[in-house]
Coordinates of C-alpha atoms in Angstrom, one line a residue:
Chain A
X152 CA -11.7 -10.6 11.8
X153 CA -10.7 -13.0 9.2
X154 CA -10.4 -12.1 5.5
X155 CA -13.5 -14.2 4.8
X156 CA -15.6 -12.0 7.3
X157 CA -14.3 -8.8 5.7
X158 CA -15.1 -10.1 2.3
X159 CA -18.7 -10.8 3.5
X160 CA -19.0 -7.1 4.4
X161 CA -18.5 -6.1 0.9
X162 CA -21.4 -5.7 -1.5
X163 CA -20.6 -8.6 -3.7
X164 CA -21.1 -11.2 -1.2
X165 CA -21.9 -14.8 -2.4
X166 CA -23.9 -17.5 -0.6
X167 CA -25.0 -17.7 2.9
X168 CA -25.5 -14.4 4.6
X169 CA -27.7 -12.0 2.7
X170 CA -25.8 -9.0 1.2
X171 CA -25.7 -5.4 2.5
X172 CA -27.1 -4.3 -0.9
X173 CA -29.0 -6.1 -3.4
X174 CA -27.1 -6.9 -6.6
X175 CA -27.6 -5.1 -9.9
X176 CA -27.5 -1.6 -8.6
X177 CA -25.2 1.1 -10.0
X178 CA -24.2 4.7 -8.9
X179 CA -27.0 6.0 -10.9
X180 CA -29.8 3.7 -9.7
X181 CA -28.7 4.2 -6.1
X182 CA -28.8 7.8 -6.5
X183 CA -32.0 7.9 -8.3
X184 CA -33.9 5.5 -5.9
X185 CA -32.9 7.3 -2.7
X186 CA -33.2 10.8 -4.0
X187 CA -36.6 10.2 -5.6
X188 CA -38.1 9.6 -2.0
X189 CA -37.3 13.2 -1.2
X190 CA -37.6 14.8 -4.7
X191 CA -40.8 13.1 -5.8
X192 CA -43.5 15.6 -6.3
X193 CA -46.3 13.5 -4.7
X194 CA -46.2 13.1 -1.0
X195 CA -47.5 9.5 -0.3
X196 CA -50.9 9.5 1.5
X197 CA -49.5 7.2 4.1
X198 CA -47.0 9.9 4.9
X199 CA -49.8 12.4 5.6
X200 CA -51.7 10.0 7.7
X201 CA -48.7 9.2 9.9
X202 CA -47.6 12.9 10.0
X203 CA -51.0 14.2 11.1
X204 CA -51.3 11.7 14.0
X205 CA -47.7 12.5 15.1
X206 CA -48.5 16.1 14.8
X207 CA -51.7 15.8 16.8
X208 CA -49.7 14.0 19.6
X209 CA -47.1 16.8 19.5
X210 CA -49.8 19.3 20.3
X211 CA -50.9 17.2 23.3
X212 CA -47.4 17.9 24.6
X213 CA -47.7 21.5 23.7
X214 CA -51.0 21.7 25.8
X215 CA -49.5 19.7 28.6
X216 CA -46.3 22.0 28.8
X217 CA -48.5 25.2 28.6
X218 CA -50.6 23.9 31.5
X219 CA -47.4 23.1 33.3
X220 CA -46.0 26.7 32.8
X221 CA -49.2 28.1 34.1
X222 CA -49.7 25.8 37.2
X223 CA -46.3 24.5 38.1
X224 CA -45.0 20.9 38.6
X225 CA -47.9 20.4 41.1
X226 CA -49.9 19.1 38.2
X227 CA -47.7 16.0 38.0
X228 CA -47.7 13.1 40.3
X229 CA -44.4 13.9 41.9
X230 CA -44.3 14.4 45.7
X231 CA -42.1 14.1 48.7
X232 CA -40.5 11.4 48.8
X233 CA -40.8 10.8 45.1
X234 CA -39.5 14.0 43.7
X235 CA -38.1 12.4 40.5
X236 CA -41.0 11.0 38.7
X237 CA -41.8 10.8 34.9
X238 CA -39.6 13.6 34.0
X239 CA -36.5 11.7 34.9
X240 CA -37.8 8.4 33.7
X241 CA -38.5 9.8 30.2
X242 CA -35.3 11.9 30.2
X243 CA -33.2 8.5 30.8
X244 CA -35.3 6.6 28.3
X245 CA -35.1 9.1 25.5
X246 CA -31.3 9.8 26.0
X247 CA -30.7 6.0 26.0
X248 CA -32.6 5.7 22.7
X249 CA -30.4 8.5 21.4
X250 CA -27.3 6.2 21.9
X251 CA -27.8 3.9 18.9
X252 CA -27.4 6.6 16.2
X253 CA -23.9 7.5 17.3
X254 CA -22.9 3.9 18.1
X255 CA -24.0 2.8 14.6
X256 CA -22.2 5.9 13.0
X257 CA -19.1 6.1 14.9
X258 CA -18.1 2.8 16.5
X259 CA -19.3 0.6 13.5
X260 CA -17.5 3.0 11.2
X261 CA -14.3 2.6 13.1
X262 CA -14.8 -1.2 13.1
X263 CA -15.1 -1.0 9.3
X264 CA -18.6 -2.7 9.5
X265 CA -20.0 -1.6 6.2
X266 CA -23.4 -2.9 6.8
X267 CA -23.9 0.3 8.8
X268 CA -24.0 2.3 5.7
X269 CA -27.7 2.1 5.0
X270 CA -28.9 2.6 8.4
X271 CA -26.6 5.2 9.8
X272 CA -28.3 8.3 8.4
X273 CA -31.7 7.7 10.0
X274 CA -30.3 6.2 13.1
X275 CA -28.4 9.6 13.5
X276 CA -31.5 11.6 12.8
X277 CA -33.3 9.4 15.4
X278 CA -30.5 10.1 17.8
X279 CA -31.0 13.9 17.4
X280 CA -34.8 13.8 17.8
X281 CA -34.5 11.6 20.8
X282 CA -32.0 13.9 22.5
X283 CA -34.4 16.7 21.6
X284 CA -37.1 15.0 23.4
X285 CA -34.8 14.0 26.3
X286 CA -33.6 17.7 26.8
X287 CA -37.2 18.9 27.2
X288 CA -37.7 16.9 30.5
X289 CA -34.9 18.1 32.9
X290 CA -35.7 21.8 31.7
X291 CA -39.4 21.4 32.5
X292 CA -38.6 19.6 35.7
X293 CA -36.5 22.5 37.1
X294 CA -39.9 24.2 38.0
X295 CA -38.8 27.6 36.6
X296 CA -37.8 26.5 33.2
X297 CA -37.3 30.1 32.0
X298 CA -34.3 30.3 34.2
X299 CA -32.7 27.0 32.9
X300 CA -29.9 29.0 31.3
X301 CA -28.5 29.4 35.0
X302 CA -27.1 25.8 34.5
X303 CA -24.6 27.2 32.1
X304 CA -21.6 29.1 33.4
X305 CA -21.7 32.6 32.3
X306 CA -20.6 36.0 34.1
X307 CA -23.7 37.3 35.8
X308 CA -24.5 40.2 38.2
X309 CA -25.5 37.8 40.9
X310 CA -22.0 36.5 41.0
X311 CA -22.9 32.9 41.1
X312 CA -21.5 30.0 39.3
X313 CA -22.8 26.5 38.6
X314 CA -21.6 23.8 41.1
X315 CA -19.3 21.8 39.2
X316 CA -19.0 19.0 41.8
X317 CA -22.5 18.0 41.0
X318 CA -23.5 15.3 38.6
X319 CA -26.4 17.2 37.5
X320 CA -24.1 20.0 36.0
X321 CA -22.0 17.2 34.5
X322 CA -25.3 16.1 32.8
X323 CA -25.8 19.6 31.3
X324 CA -22.4 19.5 29.8
X325 CA -22.5 15.8 28.7
X326 CA -26.0 16.2 27.0
X327 CA -25.4 19.5 25.4
X328 CA -22.0 18.2 24.0
X329 CA -23.7 15.1 22.8
X330 CA -26.5 17.0 21.1
X331 CA -23.9 19.4 19.3
X332 CA -21.6 16.5 18.2
X333 CA -24.4 14.4 17.0
X334 CA -25.7 17.3 15.0
X335 CA -22.4 18.1 13.5
X336 CA -21.9 14.4 12.5
X337 CA -25.2 14.1 10.9
X338 CA -24.8 17.3 9.1
X339 CA -21.3 16.7 7.8
X340 CA -22.5 13.2 6.6
X341 CA -25.3 14.9 4.8
X342 CA -23.3 17.6 2.8
X343 CA -22.6 15.5 -0.2
X344 CA -26.1 14.2 -0.4
X345 CA -27.3 17.7 -0.1
X346 CA -25.2 18.5 -3.1
X347 CA -26.7 15.6 -5.0
X348 CA -30.4 17.0 -4.2
X349 CA -29.3 20.5 -5.2
X350 CA -28.1 19.1 -8.6
X351 CA -31.2 16.9 -9.1
X352 CA -34.0 19.2 -7.7
X353 CA -36.5 20.2 -10.3
X354 CA -37.9 23.0 -8.2
X355 CA -36.2 26.3 -7.9
X356 CA -36.9 26.5 -4.1
X357 CA -35.4 23.1 -3.7
X358 CA -32.3 24.0 -5.6
X359 CA -31.8 27.2 -3.5
X360 CA -32.5 25.5 -0.1
X361 CA -30.5 22.3 -0.8
X362 CA -27.8 24.5 -2.5
X363 CA -27.4 26.7 0.6
X364 CA -27.3 23.7 3.0
X365 CA -24.6 21.9 0.6
X366 CA -22.4 25.1 0.9
X367 CA -21.2 24.7 -2.6
X368 CA -19.9 21.0 -2.2
X369 CA -18.6 20.0 -5.6
X370 CA -17.0 16.5 -5.0
X371 CA -13.3 17.7 -5.4
X372 CA -10.8 15.0 -4.5
X373 CA -8.9 17.4 -2.2
X374 CA -12.2 18.2 -0.4
X375 CA -13.1 14.6 -0.1
X376 CA -9.8 13.8 1.4
X377 CA -10.2 16.4 4.2
X378 CA -13.9 15.3 4.5
X379 CA -13.0 11.7 5.2
X380 CA -10.3 12.8 7.7
X381 CA -12.9 15.0 9.5
X382 CA -15.5 12.3 9.4
X383 CA -13.2 9.7 10.8
X384 CA -11.9 12.1 13.6
X385 CA -15.5 12.9 14.5
X386 CA -16.2 9.1 14.7
X387 CA -13.2 8.8 16.9
X388 CA -14.3 11.7 19.2
X389 CA -17.9 10.5 19.3
X390 CA -17.0 7.1 20.4
X391 CA -15.8 8.0 24.0
X392 CA -18.5 10.6 23.9
X393 CA -21.3 8.3 23.5
X394 CA -20.1 6.0 26.3
X395 CA -19.5 9.1 28.5
X396 CA -23.0 10.4 28.1
X397 CA -25.0 7.6 29.6
X398 CA -22.1 7.2 32.3
X399 CA -22.7 10.7 33.4
X400 CA -26.5 10.1 33.3
X401 CA -26.0 7.1 35.7
X402 CA -23.9 9.3 38.0
X403 CA -27.0 11.4 38.6
X404 CA -28.1 8.3 40.5
X405 CA -25.0 6.6 41.5
X406 CA -23.4 9.7 43.3
X407 CA -26.4 9.8 45.4
X408 CA -26.7 7.7 48.7
X409 CA -30.2 6.5 47.9
X410 CA -30.4 2.7 48.2
X411 CA -30.7 1.2 44.8
X412 CA -28.8 4.2 43.1
X413 CA -25.6 4.2 45.0
X414 CA -24.1 1.3 43.0
X415 CA -20.7 1.1 41.0
X416 CA -22.3 -1.1 38.4
X417 CA -24.5 1.7 37.2
X418 CA -22.2 3.1 34.5
X419 CA -21.6 0.2 32.4
X420 CA -25.1 -1.2 32.8
X421 CA -26.7 2.1 31.9
X422 CA -24.5 2.3 28.8
X423 CA -25.5 -1.4 27.8
X424 CA -29.0 -0.6 28.4
X425 CA -28.9 2.6 26.2
X426 CA -27.4 0.8 23.4
X427 CA -30.1 -2.1 23.9
X428 CA -33.0 0.5 23.7
X429 CA -31.3 2.4 20.9
X430 CA -31.1 -0.7 18.7
X431 CA -34.7 -1.6 19.7
X432 CA -35.8 1.8 18.5
X433 CA -34.0 1.6 15.2
X434 CA -35.5 -1.8 14.6
X435 CA -38.8 -0.4 15.4
X436 CA -38.4 2.4 12.9
X437 CA -36.5 0.5 10.2
X438 CA -38.8 -2.4 9.8
X439 CA -41.9 -0.3 8.8
X440 CA -39.9 2.3 6.9
X441 CA -38.2 -0.3 4.6
X442 CA -41.4 -1.9 3.9
X443 CA -43.4 1.4 3.2
X444 CA -40.8 2.9 1.0
X445 CA -39.7 -0.3 -0.7
X446 CA -36.1 -0.1 0.5
X447 CA -35.5 -3.9 0.9
X448 CA -32.7 -3.7 -1.5
X449 CA -30.7 -1.4 0.7
X450 CA -31.9 -2.3 4.2
X451 CA -31.7 -6.0 3.8
X452 CA -32.3 -8.8 6.2
X453 CA -28.7 -8.8 6.9
X454 CA -29.0 -5.5 8.6
X455 CA -32.0 -6.6 10.7
X456 CA -30.3 -9.7 11.7
X457 CA -27.1 -7.9 12.8
X458 CA -29.1 -5.4 14.7
X459 CA -31.0 -8.2 16.4
X460 CA -27.7 -9.8 17.5
X461 CA -26.5 -6.5 19.0
X462 CA -29.8 -6.4 20.8
X463 CA -29.4 -9.8 22.1
X464 CA -25.8 -9.3 23.4
X465 CA -26.5 -5.9 25.1
X466 CA -29.7 -7.5 26.5
X467 CA -27.6 -10.2 28.1
X468 CA -25.3 -7.4 29.6
X469 CA -28.4 -5.8 30.9
X470 CA -29.5 -9.0 32.4
X471 CA -26.1 -9.5 34.1
X472 CA -26.6 -6.0 35.5
X473 CA -29.9 -6.9 37.1
X474 CA -28.6 -10.1 38.5
X475 CA -25.6 -8.5 40.1
X476 CA -27.7 -5.7 41.4
X477 CA -29.8 -8.2 43.2
X478 CA -26.8 -10.4 44.2
X479 CA -24.9 -7.4 45.8
X480 CA -28.1 -6.2 47.6
X481 CA -28.1 -9.5 49.4
X482 CA -24.4 -10.3 49.6
X483 CA -23.5 -6.9 50.6
X484 CA -25.3 -7.3 53.8
X485 CA -26.6 -3.6 53.9
X486 CA -30.1 -3.8 55.2
X487 CA -31.4 -0.7 53.3
X488 CA -30.1 -2.2 50.0
X489 CA -31.4 -5.7 50.9
X490 CA -34.9 -4.1 51.7
X491 CA -34.8 -2.0 48.6
X492 CA -34.4 -5.2 46.4
X493 CA -36.9 -7.2 48.3
X494 CA -39.5 -4.2 48.1
X495 CA -38.8 -4.0 44.3
X496 CA -39.5 -7.7 43.9
X497 CA -42.5 -8.1 46.2
X498 CA -43.6 -4.5 47.2
X499 CA -46.3 -2.5 45.7
X500 CA -44.5 -2.0 42.3
X501 CA -43.7 -5.7 42.0
X502 CA -45.8 -6.2 38.9
X503 CA -43.8 -3.5 37.2
X504 CA -40.6 -5.1 38.1
X505 CA -41.5 -8.6 36.9
X506 CA -43.1 -7.1 33.7
X507 CA -39.7 -5.5 33.1
X508 CA -37.8 -8.6 33.7
X509 CA -40.2 -10.4 31.2
X510 CA -39.8 -7.6 28.5
X511 CA -36.1 -7.1 28.8
X512 CA -34.8 -10.6 29.7
X513 CA -37.1 -13.4 29.0
X514 CA -38.9 -12.6 25.8
X515 CA -35.8 -11.2 23.9
X516 CA -34.2 -14.6 24.3
X517 CA -36.2 -15.6 21.3
X518 CA -33.5 -13.8 19.4
X519 CA -31.2 -16.7 19.8
X520 CA -33.3 -18.3 16.9
X521 CA -32.1 -17.3 13.4
X522 CA -35.8 -17.8 12.3
X523 CA -37.0 -15.1 14.7
X524 CA -34.1 -12.7 13.7
X525 CA -35.1 -12.9 10.0
X526 CA -38.7 -12.6 10.6
X527 CA -39.5 -9.0 10.4
X528 CA -42.9 -9.3 12.0
X529 CA -41.5 -11.1 15.0
X530 CA -38.5 -8.7 15.2
X531 CA -40.8 -5.8 15.1
X532 CA -42.9 -7.0 18.1
X533 CA -39.7 -7.9 20.1
X534 CA -38.2 -4.4 19.5
X535 CA -41.4 -2.8 20.7
X536 CA -41.3 -5.0 23.8
X537 CA -37.7 -4.1 24.6
X538 CA -38.6 -0.4 24.1
X539 CA -41.3 -0.9 26.8
X540 CA -39.1 -2.9 29.0
X541 CA -36.5 -0.3 29.0
X542 CA -38.9 2.4 29.9
X543 CA -40.1 0.2 32.9
X544 CA -36.5 -0.3 34.0
X545 CA -36.1 3.5 34.4
X546 CA -39.4 3.7 36.1
X547 CA -38.3 1.0 38.6
X548 CA -34.9 2.5 39.2
X549 CA -36.4 6.0 39.9
X550 CA -39.6 5.3 41.8
X551 CA -38.9 2.2 43.9
X552 CA -35.7 3.6 45.3
X553 CA -37.2 6.8 46.2
X554 CA -40.6 5.8 47.5
X555 CA -39.3 3.7 50.4
X556 CA -35.8 4.7 51.6
X557 CA -34.4 4.9 55.0
X558 CA -37.1 6.0 57.4
X559 CA -40.5 4.3 57.2
X560 CA -42.2 7.4 58.4
X561 CA -41.3 9.2 55.3
X562 CA -42.6 6.6 52.9
X563 CA -45.0 7.2 50.1
X564 CA -46.4 6.3 46.8
X565 CA -46.1 7.6 43.5
X566 CA -49.0 7.9 40.9
X567 CA -48.5 9.6 37.6
X568 CA -51.3 11.9 36.6
X569 CA -52.9 12.5 33.2
X570 CA -50.4 15.3 32.8
X571 CA -47.4 13.0 33.2
X572 CA -48.8 10.7 30.6
X573 CA -49.8 13.6 28.3
X574 CA -46.2 15.0 28.3
X575 CA -44.7 11.7 27.8
X576 CA -47.1 10.7 24.8
X577 CA -46.6 14.2 23.5
X578 CA -42.9 13.7 23.3
X579 CA -43.4 10.6 21.2
X580 CA -45.4 12.8 18.9
X581 CA -42.6 15.4 18.8
X582 CA -40.2 12.6 17.9
X583 CA -42.4 11.2 15.2
X584 CA -43.1 14.5 13.8
X585 CA -39.4 15.4 13.4
X586 CA -38.9 11.9 11.9
X587 CA -41.6 12.2 9.3
X588 CA -40.3 15.6 8.2
X589 CA -36.8 14.1 8.1
X590 CA -38.1 11.2 5.8
X591 CA -39.8 13.8 3.5
X592 CA -37.1 16.4 3.2
X593 CA -33.7 14.7 3.5
X594 CA -32.2 11.4 2.0
X595 CA -32.8 8.8 4.8
X596 CA -29.9 6.7 3.6
X597 CA -26.5 8.1 2.7
X598 CA -26.4 8.3 -1.1
X599 CA -22.5 8.9 -1.2
X600 CA -21.7 6.1 1.2
X601 CA -24.1 3.6 -0.8
X602 CA -22.1 4.5 -4.0
X603 CA -18.9 3.8 -2.3
X604 CA -19.9 0.2 -1.3
X605 CA -20.9 -0.8 -4.7
X606 CA -18.4 -3.2 -6.3
X607 CA -17.9 -0.8 -9.3
X608 CA -16.5 1.9 -6.7
X609 CA -13.4 -0.2 -6.1
X610 CA -10.5 1.3 -8.1
X611 CA -8.3 -1.3 -10.0
X612 CA -6.1 0.5 -12.3
X613 CA -4.7 -2.6 -13.9
X614 CA -7.9 -3.2 -15.6
X615 CA -7.6 0.0 -17.7
X616 CA -4.4 1.1 -19.3
X617 CA -4.4 4.2 -21.4
Chain B
X132 CA -2.8 35.7 -21.0
X133 CA -5.8 37.0 -22.6
X134 CA -7.9 33.8 -22.2
X135 CA -7.4 33.7 -18.4
X136 CA -10.1 36.4 -17.8
X137 CA -12.8 34.4 -19.6
X138 CA -11.7 30.7 -19.0
X139 CA -11.2 28.8 -15.8
X140 CA -10.0 25.6 -17.4
X141 CA -10.7 22.5 -19.5
X142 CA -12.7 19.7 -18.1
X143 CA -12.9 15.9 -19.2
X144 CA -15.7 13.7 -18.2
X145 CA -15.2 10.0 -17.5
X146 CA -17.4 7.1 -16.9
X147 CA -15.9 5.2 -14.0
X148 CA -13.5 5.7 -11.1
X149 CA -10.6 3.7 -12.7
X150 CA -10.6 6.1 -15.6
X151 CA -10.5 9.1 -13.6
X152 CA -7.7 7.8 -11.4
X153 CA -5.7 6.7 -14.5
X154 CA -6.2 10.0 -16.1
X155 CA -5.4 12.1 -13.1
X156 CA -2.0 10.1 -12.7
X157 CA -1.2 10.7 -16.4
X158 CA -2.0 14.5 -16.1
X159 CA 0.3 14.6 -13.1
X160 CA 3.1 12.7 -14.8
X161 CA 2.7 15.0 -17.8
X162 CA 3.5 18.0 -15.5
X163 CA 0.2 19.5 -14.7
X164 CA -0.3 20.7 -11.2
X165 CA -3.2 23.2 -11.0
X166 CA -5.9 20.7 -11.5
X167 CA -8.6 19.0 -9.6
X168 CA -10.5 15.8 -9.9
X169 CA -14.3 15.5 -8.9
X170 CA -16.1 12.3 -8.2
X171 CA -19.6 11.5 -6.5
X172 CA -17.9 9.4 -3.5
X173 CA -14.4 9.6 -2.0
X174 CA -11.6 7.8 -3.8
X175 CA -8.6 7.3 -1.9
X176 CA -6.3 6.8 -4.8
X177 CA -7.4 10.1 -6.4
X178 CA -5.8 12.2 -3.7
X179 CA -2.4 10.5 -4.2
X180 CA -2.8 10.8 -8.0
X181 CA -3.1 14.6 -7.7
X182 CA 0.1 14.6 -5.8
X183 CA -1.5 16.3 -2.7
X184 CA 0.1 16.2 0.7
X185 CA -1.2 15.4 4.0
X186 CA -4.0 17.4 5.6
X187 CA -3.3 19.8 8.5
X188 CA -6.8 18.8 9.8
X189 CA -5.6 16.5 12.4
X190 CA -3.3 19.0 13.9
X191 CA -6.1 21.5 14.0
X192 CA -8.3 19.0 15.9
X193 CA -5.5 18.3 18.3
X194 CA -4.9 21.9 19.2
X195 CA -8.7 22.3 19.4
X196 CA -9.0 19.4 21.8
X197 CA -6.2 20.6 24.0
X198 CA -7.8 24.2 24.2
X199 CA -11.1 22.6 25.2
X200 CA -9.4 20.5 27.9
X201 CA -7.4 23.3 29.4
X202 CA -10.2 25.8 28.9
X203 CA -12.7 23.4 30.5
X204 CA -10.6 22.8 33.5
X205 CA -9.6 26.5 33.9
X206 CA -13.3 27.3 33.7
X207 CA -14.1 25.1 36.7
X208 CA -11.1 26.0 38.6
X209 CA -11.9 29.8 38.3
X210 CA -15.5 29.2 39.2
X211 CA -15.1 26.9 42.2
X212 CA -11.9 28.2 43.7
X213 CA -11.6 32.0 42.8
X214 CA -14.9 33.5 41.7
X215 CA -17.4 31.6 43.9
X216 CA -15.6 29.4 46.5
X217 CA -18.1 27.1 48.2
X218 CA -17.3 24.9 51.0
X219 CA -19.0 21.5 50.4
X220 CA -18.4 19.1 53.2
X221 CA -14.9 20.3 53.7
X222 CA -13.7 19.3 50.3
X223 CA -10.8 21.3 48.7
X224 CA -12.0 24.1 46.5
X225 CA -9.9 22.6 43.5
X226 CA -11.5 19.2 43.8
X227 CA -10.1 18.0 40.6
X228 CA -11.7 14.5 40.3
X229 CA -15.2 16.1 40.2
X230 CA -13.8 18.5 37.4
X231 CA -12.9 15.5 35.1
X232 CA -16.4 14.9 33.5
X233 CA -16.9 18.6 32.4
X234 CA -13.2 18.8 31.3
X235 CA -13.6 15.7 29.1
X236 CA -16.9 16.9 27.6
X237 CA -15.3 20.3 26.7
X238 CA -12.3 18.5 25.2
X239 CA -14.7 16.6 22.9
X240 CA -16.8 19.5 22.1
X241 CA -14.1 21.9 21.0
X242 CA -12.2 19.1 19.2
X243 CA -15.4 18.2 17.2
X244 CA -16.1 21.9 16.3
X245 CA -12.5 22.2 15.2
X246 CA -12.8 19.0 13.0
X247 CA -15.9 20.3 11.2
X248 CA -15.1 24.1 11.0
X249 CA -11.5 23.3 10.1
X250 CA -12.5 20.9 7.4
X251 CA -14.9 23.6 5.9
X252 CA -12.3 26.4 6.2
X253 CA -9.5 24.4 4.6
X254 CA -11.9 23.3 1.7
X255 CA -12.9 27.0 1.3
X256 CA -16.6 26.2 2.0
X257 CA -19.2 27.5 2.0
X258 CA -18.6 28.7 -1.5
X259 CA -22.0 29.0 -3.2
X260 CA -20.5 29.4 -6.8
X261 CA -17.7 28.0 -8.4
X262 CA -16.7 28.0 -12.2
X263 CA -16.9 24.3 -12.5
X264 CA -20.7 24.7 -12.1
X265 CA -20.7 26.4 -15.3
X266 CA -20.5 23.2 -17.2
X267 CA -24.0 21.8 -17.4
X268 CA -23.0 18.2 -17.4
X269 CA -21.0 18.9 -14.1
X270 CA -24.4 18.3 -12.3
X271 CA -23.7 14.5 -12.8
X272 CA -20.5 14.9 -10.5
X273 CA -22.9 14.3 -7.7
X274 CA -24.6 11.3 -9.4
X275 CA -22.5 8.9 -11.5
X276 CA -19.8 10.8 -13.5
X277 CA -16.2 11.6 -12.9
X278 CA -14.4 14.7 -13.9
X279 CA -10.9 16.1 -14.3
X280 CA -10.4 19.8 -14.7
X281 CA -7.0 21.4 -15.6
X282 CA -6.9 25.0 -14.8
X283 CA -5.8 28.0 -16.7
X284 CA -3.5 29.0 -14.0
X285 CA -1.3 25.9 -14.6
X286 CA 2.1 26.8 -16.0
X287 CA 1.8 24.2 -18.8
X288 CA -1.7 25.0 -19.7
X289 CA -2.3 25.7 -23.3
X290 CA -5.8 25.7 -24.8
X291 CA -4.9 23.5 -27.9
X292 CA -2.2 21.2 -26.4
X293 CA -4.0 20.6 -23.2
X294 CA -7.1 19.7 -25.0
X295 CA -5.3 17.4 -27.3
X296 CA -3.7 15.8 -24.1
X297 CA -7.1 15.4 -22.5
X298 CA -8.6 13.8 -25.7
X299 CA -5.8 11.1 -25.6
X300 CA -7.2 10.0 -22.1
X301 CA -10.4 8.7 -23.7
X302 CA -13.0 10.8 -22.0
X303 CA -16.6 11.0 -22.9
X304 CA -16.3 14.6 -23.6
X305 CA -13.9 17.6 -23.1
X306 CA -15.6 20.9 -22.2
X307 CA -14.2 24.5 -21.6
X308 CA -15.1 25.9 -18.3
X309 CA -16.1 29.6 -18.3
X310 CA -14.8 31.7 -15.4

């Protein structure tokens, strides 16, 4: 990075690229503007509208899961040969979305990309909620979810232990570690802001609740020093973790011998896909939120454009993954692999495959144009298309490989039922419900970090001699 | 030492980060040691100005990570080779390559927990109440004001002379902090 680039990351940027924070803000104004969203007495009517829709959708999930517990997984479209249906498709989709938060928070922090500051908090929240949605699916897919704790190693009277050679057990460790570390990262980042809310809250309940959550944070220089050390170390730990999680998820497939799954390209291509869909989800949420809450000063076009660029790059890596997958299926000379790819492109699920190529590869090429990248409406539409495309990708990977594998006599078709759809749509409801609660009760932008990127935060002792 | 039971220290309030860093440095030069500076965002120079040393946190995290690593592997070895040996396709009971992912996850998990819990423990948090909160204007320490507090426990502390010293630093205000 050249000094000029570094300079452009600072708040006081000149011409050309839009700044990461609009000029004219002070410590006080940044604090007031962000904390007012939470502490303001009146909840916007739009919030209630959105929350109620999300809450209703979440109840669809509750009904679907209740019925599942009563009847069993037979209410879903899964069968033999397609034993992995929507549950796994949705699990991989949600966990992929959950990757952007940690990527933005940890990797961009280590790379000193200050533009991450105004989007990291809600990207981390989004990660947590997405991981929560993801976690539901493997548990309910076990068939007897009340025994899901058997996946963890604990001394038991049966004398049995988990099979540690299985990627499914690796997955339990990877996802639960990821959920825990993401929660820690998010909470540590929140502590100084919770102290701000404690000090600024007008209501006694607010003061007590935020005060307890802030744990008595008082901004001491010694505390800040350890805090920053802890935050950087967490970022350093979360960086290999985020890469490992989707790698382990891809092992669930790649370690199997099913054609279309048994591929060494899966880990890197899954990680790229996860970042791709994660950034698409951050954009899907950031664009309406900044408009509704009037946060254009803090989440500027610069942020949106940078995220669009990350999407473009990871989208191209994903495109490379698809290409190599198809190439190796032909070049490898394995007739099962070859048939799998031919079946994907021309078989019964071909329309889904081509729709996926269209959503993930063709349409996002519009992001090469700066005009598209800085047009919020176009960006929003492309982000939604990528979200859909990434879901279709997981559907294709799971279903087309299973439904026609080695023996034609055991071929079959997979058709999701209404309960599959209800559970999936329901988790979107859960995700949005949690997101609305977060927007209402916690600062969606890190106040302390925003103060630190203001020009006046730079200490220059020569200016003041006592 | 009559005052020490009712007084925690003297606190000066500043408008900007530069003033606080300069004041802290001056106080340190003057010989004050039992003091702390408070700011609404992390200021690297402030830690140096207080004359503080390196944190032990990285060592705690390293030890935590190593414990997670060894513990994670030991758990799998014990489960797969001793407690519940299962012959899977003739593979060795201690099939170490298959144990790497979980070992890695355990390393990260314990290291991250040590980072957070270690940071909180070294900082003495949670601590719901602290004497500095007795100063009403201290609520602004989490918004846009900067504070320097010299504690009664300091050897050089004297109510009159310390107050006079703080006044020379051109603060907005000097207030007494009740214990």
